[in-house]
Coordinates of C-alpha atoms in Angstrom, one line a residue:
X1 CA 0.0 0.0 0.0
X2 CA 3.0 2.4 0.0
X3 CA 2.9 4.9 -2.8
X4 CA 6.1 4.8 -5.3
X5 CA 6.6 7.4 -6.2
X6 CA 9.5 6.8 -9.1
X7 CA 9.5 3.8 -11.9
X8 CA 10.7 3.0 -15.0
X9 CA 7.7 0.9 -15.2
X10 CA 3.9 0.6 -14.2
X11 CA 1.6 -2.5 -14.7
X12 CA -2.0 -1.2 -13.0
X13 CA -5.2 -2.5 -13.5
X14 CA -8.2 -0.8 -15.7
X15 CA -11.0 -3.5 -14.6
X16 CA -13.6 -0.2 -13.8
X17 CA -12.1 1.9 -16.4
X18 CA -14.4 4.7 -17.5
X19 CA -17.2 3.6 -14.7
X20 CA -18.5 5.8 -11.9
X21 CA -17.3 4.9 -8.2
X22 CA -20.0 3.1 -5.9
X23 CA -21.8 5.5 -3.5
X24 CA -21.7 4.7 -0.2
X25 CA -25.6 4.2 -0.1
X26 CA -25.2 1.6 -3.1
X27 CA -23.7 -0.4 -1.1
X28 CA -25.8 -0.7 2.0
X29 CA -28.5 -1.1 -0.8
X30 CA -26.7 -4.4 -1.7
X31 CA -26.3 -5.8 1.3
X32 CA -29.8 -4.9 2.1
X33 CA -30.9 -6.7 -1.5
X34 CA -28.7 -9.8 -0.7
X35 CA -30.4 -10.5 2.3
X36 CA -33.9 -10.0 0.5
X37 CA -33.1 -12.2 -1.9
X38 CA -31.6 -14.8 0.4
X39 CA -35.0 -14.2 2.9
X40 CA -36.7 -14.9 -0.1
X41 CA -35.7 -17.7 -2.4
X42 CA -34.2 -19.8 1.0
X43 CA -36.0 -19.2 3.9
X44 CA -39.1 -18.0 2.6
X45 CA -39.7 -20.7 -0.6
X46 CA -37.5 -23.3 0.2
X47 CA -35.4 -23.0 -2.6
X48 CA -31.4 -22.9 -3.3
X49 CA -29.7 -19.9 -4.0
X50 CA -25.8 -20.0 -5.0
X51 CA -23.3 -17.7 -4.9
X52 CA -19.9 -18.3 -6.8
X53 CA -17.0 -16.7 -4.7
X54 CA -13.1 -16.4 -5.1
X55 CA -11.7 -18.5 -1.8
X56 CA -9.3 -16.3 -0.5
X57 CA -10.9 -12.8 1.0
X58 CA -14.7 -12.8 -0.7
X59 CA -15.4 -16.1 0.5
X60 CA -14.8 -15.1 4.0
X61 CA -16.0 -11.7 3.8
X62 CA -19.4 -13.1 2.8
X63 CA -19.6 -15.8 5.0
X64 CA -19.0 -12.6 7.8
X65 CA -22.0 -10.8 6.0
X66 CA -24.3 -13.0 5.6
X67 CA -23.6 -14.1 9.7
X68 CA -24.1 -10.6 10.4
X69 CA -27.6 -10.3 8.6
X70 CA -29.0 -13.5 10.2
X71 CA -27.3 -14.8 13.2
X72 CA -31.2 -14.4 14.9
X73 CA -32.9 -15.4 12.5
X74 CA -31.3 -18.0 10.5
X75 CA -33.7 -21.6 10.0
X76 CA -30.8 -24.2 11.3
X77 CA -32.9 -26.9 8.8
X78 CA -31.5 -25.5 6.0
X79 CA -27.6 -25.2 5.8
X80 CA -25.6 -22.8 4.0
X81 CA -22.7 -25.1 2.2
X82 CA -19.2 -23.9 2.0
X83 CA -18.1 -26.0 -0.5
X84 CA -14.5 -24.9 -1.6
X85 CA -11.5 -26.8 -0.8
X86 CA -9.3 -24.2 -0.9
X87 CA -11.2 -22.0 0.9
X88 CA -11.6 -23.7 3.5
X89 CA -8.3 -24.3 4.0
X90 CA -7.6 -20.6 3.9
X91 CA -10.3 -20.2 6.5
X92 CA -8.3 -23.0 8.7
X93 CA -5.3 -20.6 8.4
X94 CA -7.6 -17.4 9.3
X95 CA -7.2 -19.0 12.8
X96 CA -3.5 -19.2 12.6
X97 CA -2.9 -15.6 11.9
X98 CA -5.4 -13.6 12.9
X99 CA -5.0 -12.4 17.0
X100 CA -7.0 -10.5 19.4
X101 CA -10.6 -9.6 18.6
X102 CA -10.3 -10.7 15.0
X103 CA -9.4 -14.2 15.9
X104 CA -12.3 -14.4 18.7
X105 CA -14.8 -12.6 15.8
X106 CA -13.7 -15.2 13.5
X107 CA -14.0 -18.0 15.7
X108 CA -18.0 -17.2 16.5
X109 CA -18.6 -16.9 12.5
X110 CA -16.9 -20.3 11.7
X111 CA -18.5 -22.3 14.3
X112 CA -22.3 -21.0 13.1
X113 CA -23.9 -23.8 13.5
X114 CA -26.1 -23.1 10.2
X115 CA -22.8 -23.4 7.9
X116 CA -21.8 -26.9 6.5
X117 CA -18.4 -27.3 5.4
X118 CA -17.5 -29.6 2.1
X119 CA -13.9 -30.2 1.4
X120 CA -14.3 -33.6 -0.7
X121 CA -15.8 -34.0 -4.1
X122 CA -17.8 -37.4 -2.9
X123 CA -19.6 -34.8 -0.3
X124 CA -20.3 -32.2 -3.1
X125 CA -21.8 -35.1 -5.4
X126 CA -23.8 -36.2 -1.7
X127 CA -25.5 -32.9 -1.7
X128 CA -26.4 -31.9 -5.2
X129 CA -28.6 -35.3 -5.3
X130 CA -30.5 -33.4 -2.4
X131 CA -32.8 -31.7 -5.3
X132 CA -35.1 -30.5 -2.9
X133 CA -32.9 -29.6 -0.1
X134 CA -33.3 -25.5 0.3
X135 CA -29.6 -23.8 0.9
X136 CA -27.7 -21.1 0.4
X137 CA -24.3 -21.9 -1.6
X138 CA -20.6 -20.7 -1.7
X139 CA -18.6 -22.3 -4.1
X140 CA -15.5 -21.2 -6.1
X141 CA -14.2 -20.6 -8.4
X142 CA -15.8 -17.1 -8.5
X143 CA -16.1 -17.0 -12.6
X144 CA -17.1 -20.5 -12.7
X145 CA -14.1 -21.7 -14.6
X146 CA -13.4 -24.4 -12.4
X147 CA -14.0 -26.3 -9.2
X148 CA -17.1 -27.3 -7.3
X149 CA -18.7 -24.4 -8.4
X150 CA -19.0 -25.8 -12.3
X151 CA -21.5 -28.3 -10.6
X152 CA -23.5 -26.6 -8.7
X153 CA -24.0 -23.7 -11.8
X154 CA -25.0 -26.2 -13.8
X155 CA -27.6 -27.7 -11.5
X156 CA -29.0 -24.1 -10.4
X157 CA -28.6 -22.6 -13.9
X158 CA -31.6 -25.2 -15.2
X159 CA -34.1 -24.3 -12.6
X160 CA -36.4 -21.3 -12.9
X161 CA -37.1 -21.3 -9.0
X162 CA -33.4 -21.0 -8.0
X163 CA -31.3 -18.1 -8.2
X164 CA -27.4 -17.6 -8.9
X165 CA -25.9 -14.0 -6.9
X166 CA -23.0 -12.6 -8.4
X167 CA -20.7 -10.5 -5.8
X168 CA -17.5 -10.2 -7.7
X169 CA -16.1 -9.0 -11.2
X170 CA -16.4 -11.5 -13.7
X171 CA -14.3 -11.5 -16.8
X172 CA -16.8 -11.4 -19.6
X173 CA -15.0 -14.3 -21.6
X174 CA -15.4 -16.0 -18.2
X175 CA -18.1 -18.6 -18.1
X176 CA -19.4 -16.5 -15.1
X177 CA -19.4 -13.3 -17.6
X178 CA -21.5 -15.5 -20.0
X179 CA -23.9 -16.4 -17.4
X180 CA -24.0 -12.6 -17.1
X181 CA -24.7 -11.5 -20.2
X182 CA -28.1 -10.9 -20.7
X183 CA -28.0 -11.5 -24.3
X184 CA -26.6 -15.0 -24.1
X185 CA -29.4 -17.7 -23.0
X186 CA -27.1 -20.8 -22.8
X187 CA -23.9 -21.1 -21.2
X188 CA -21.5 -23.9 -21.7
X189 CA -19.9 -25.8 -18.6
X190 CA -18.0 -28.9 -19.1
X191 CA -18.7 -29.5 -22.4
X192 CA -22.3 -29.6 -21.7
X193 CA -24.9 -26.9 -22.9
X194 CA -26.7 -25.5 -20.1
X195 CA -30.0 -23.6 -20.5
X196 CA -30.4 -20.3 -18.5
X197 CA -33.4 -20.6 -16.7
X198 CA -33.1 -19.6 -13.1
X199 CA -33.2 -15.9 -11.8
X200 CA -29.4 -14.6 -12.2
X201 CA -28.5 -11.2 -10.1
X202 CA -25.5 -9.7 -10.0
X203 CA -24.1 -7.5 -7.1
X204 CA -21.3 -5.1 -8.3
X205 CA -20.6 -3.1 -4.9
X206 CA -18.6 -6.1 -3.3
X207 CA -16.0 -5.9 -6.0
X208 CA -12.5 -5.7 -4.5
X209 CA -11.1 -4.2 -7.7
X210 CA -9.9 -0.6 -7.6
X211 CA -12.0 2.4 -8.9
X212 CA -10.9 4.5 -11.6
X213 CA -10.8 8.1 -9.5
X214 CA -8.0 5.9 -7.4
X215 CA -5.9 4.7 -10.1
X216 CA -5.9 8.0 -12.0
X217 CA -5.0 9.7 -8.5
X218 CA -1.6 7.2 -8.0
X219 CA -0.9 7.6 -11.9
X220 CA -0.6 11.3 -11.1
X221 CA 1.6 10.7 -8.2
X222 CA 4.6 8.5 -10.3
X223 CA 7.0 9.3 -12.2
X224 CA 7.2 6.7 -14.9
X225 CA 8.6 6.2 -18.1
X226 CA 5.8 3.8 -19.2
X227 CA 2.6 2.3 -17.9
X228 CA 0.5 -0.6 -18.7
X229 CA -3.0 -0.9 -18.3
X230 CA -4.1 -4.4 -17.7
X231 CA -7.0 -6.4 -16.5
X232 CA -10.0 -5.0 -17.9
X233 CA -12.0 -5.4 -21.3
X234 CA -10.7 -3.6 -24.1
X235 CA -13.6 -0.9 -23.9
X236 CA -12.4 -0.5 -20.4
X237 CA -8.4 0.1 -21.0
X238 CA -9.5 2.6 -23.9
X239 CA -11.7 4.9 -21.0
X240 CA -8.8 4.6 -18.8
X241 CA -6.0 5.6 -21.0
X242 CA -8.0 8.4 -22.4
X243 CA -8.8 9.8 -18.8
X244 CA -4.6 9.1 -17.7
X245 CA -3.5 11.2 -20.7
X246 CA -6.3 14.3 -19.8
X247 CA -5.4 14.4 -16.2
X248 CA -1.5 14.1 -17.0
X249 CA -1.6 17.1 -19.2
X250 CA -3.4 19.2 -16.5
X251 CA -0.1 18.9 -14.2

């Protein structure tokens, strides 16, 4: 997090290139519509709602959220899976470095008695033949381009009473991005073509990605002989280049 101030070189992202920075309120309005549509589809119909999420840092970010917005009220009949190897091995070593508060805080969200942790594929298959079982899902990877969460997409995808929740960037070449894409009504997942019938939502305040008022404020700050822009669409690096080059001129 330390500024440089001097390079011959600079690689920096352009993911939000040429898009607004969230408000504040928009994102207490997410969390607020992530626990309506969880109240909803889970606890209200009995249904399955899944959310794909990267296993370091989102996973346990949500898993924090969503213990937050219903430790009281939470129906212990109906689990809410963890089902990421890796990130539940991350969350093992939470324990190991965290100290003080954060370890104890950490320690009352990971023993919730409403979450069910999978680690082995034999478990995963063990639960998606549950077709009727309501729950609310994490699963990575968070684009959907591999791991556990390939299977459970596929099996929520084909269902118009389930619904997927998007809380991360998804690369629109990404089989997450396709699921995304409003224009595309069939998404291919291991070789299989899978019909998009469920309700799909995607929440774009939980992003971890920089905005572009922050990267255009450190670009000012360097002096470099070259930058890069890199991860974002093409569209994206274009906005961001353009807005570099204005606000370098102005000094």
């Amino acid at each position: 997090t330390d500024i440089v101030s001097k390079a011959n070189l600079m690689v920096i992202e352009s993911t939000y290139g040429g898009k607004p920075t969230f408000a504040k309120q928009e994102c207490i309005d997410e969390r607020r519509k992530f626990k309506q549509l969880v109240n909803e589809y889970v606890l209200q119909n009995k249904r399955k709602a899944f959310t794909p999420v990267f296993s370091f840092c989102r996973l346990q970010n949500m898993m924090c959220l969503t213990y937050e917005l219903f430790k009281d009220t939470w129906d212990y009949s109906i689990p809410i899976v963890v089902d990421t190897r890796l990130g539940n091995q991350i969350n093992d070593v939470y324990e190991n470095i965290l100290e003080g508060e954060d370890l104890e805080y950490w320690k009352e969200v990971k023993s919730w008695k409403a979450f069910k942790y999978i680690r082995e594929y034999p478990s995963t298959i063990a639960f998606l033949s549950k077709k009727n079982q309501p729950a609310l899902i994490f699963s990575s990877a968070g684009m959907i381009t591999a791991g556990h969460s390939t299977l459970y997409a596929q099996q929520i995808l084909q269902s118009s009473k389930d619904i997927m929740i998007f809380c991360g960037y998804c690369s629109p070449s990404s089989v997450g991005g396709k699921i995304l894409n409003d224009e595309q009504k069939s998404v291919t997942i291991d070789k299989q073509v899978i019909q998009k019938r469920c309700r799909i939502e995607r929440l774009n305040t939980f992003s971890s990605h920089a905005h572009e008022n922050d990267l255009i404020d450190y670009i000012k700050t360097i002096n470099c002989d070259k930058i890069i822009l890199q991860h974002g669409s093409k569209e994206n690096k274009e906005a961001s280049k353009n807005r570099a080059i204005e606000e370098l001129r102005k000094i």
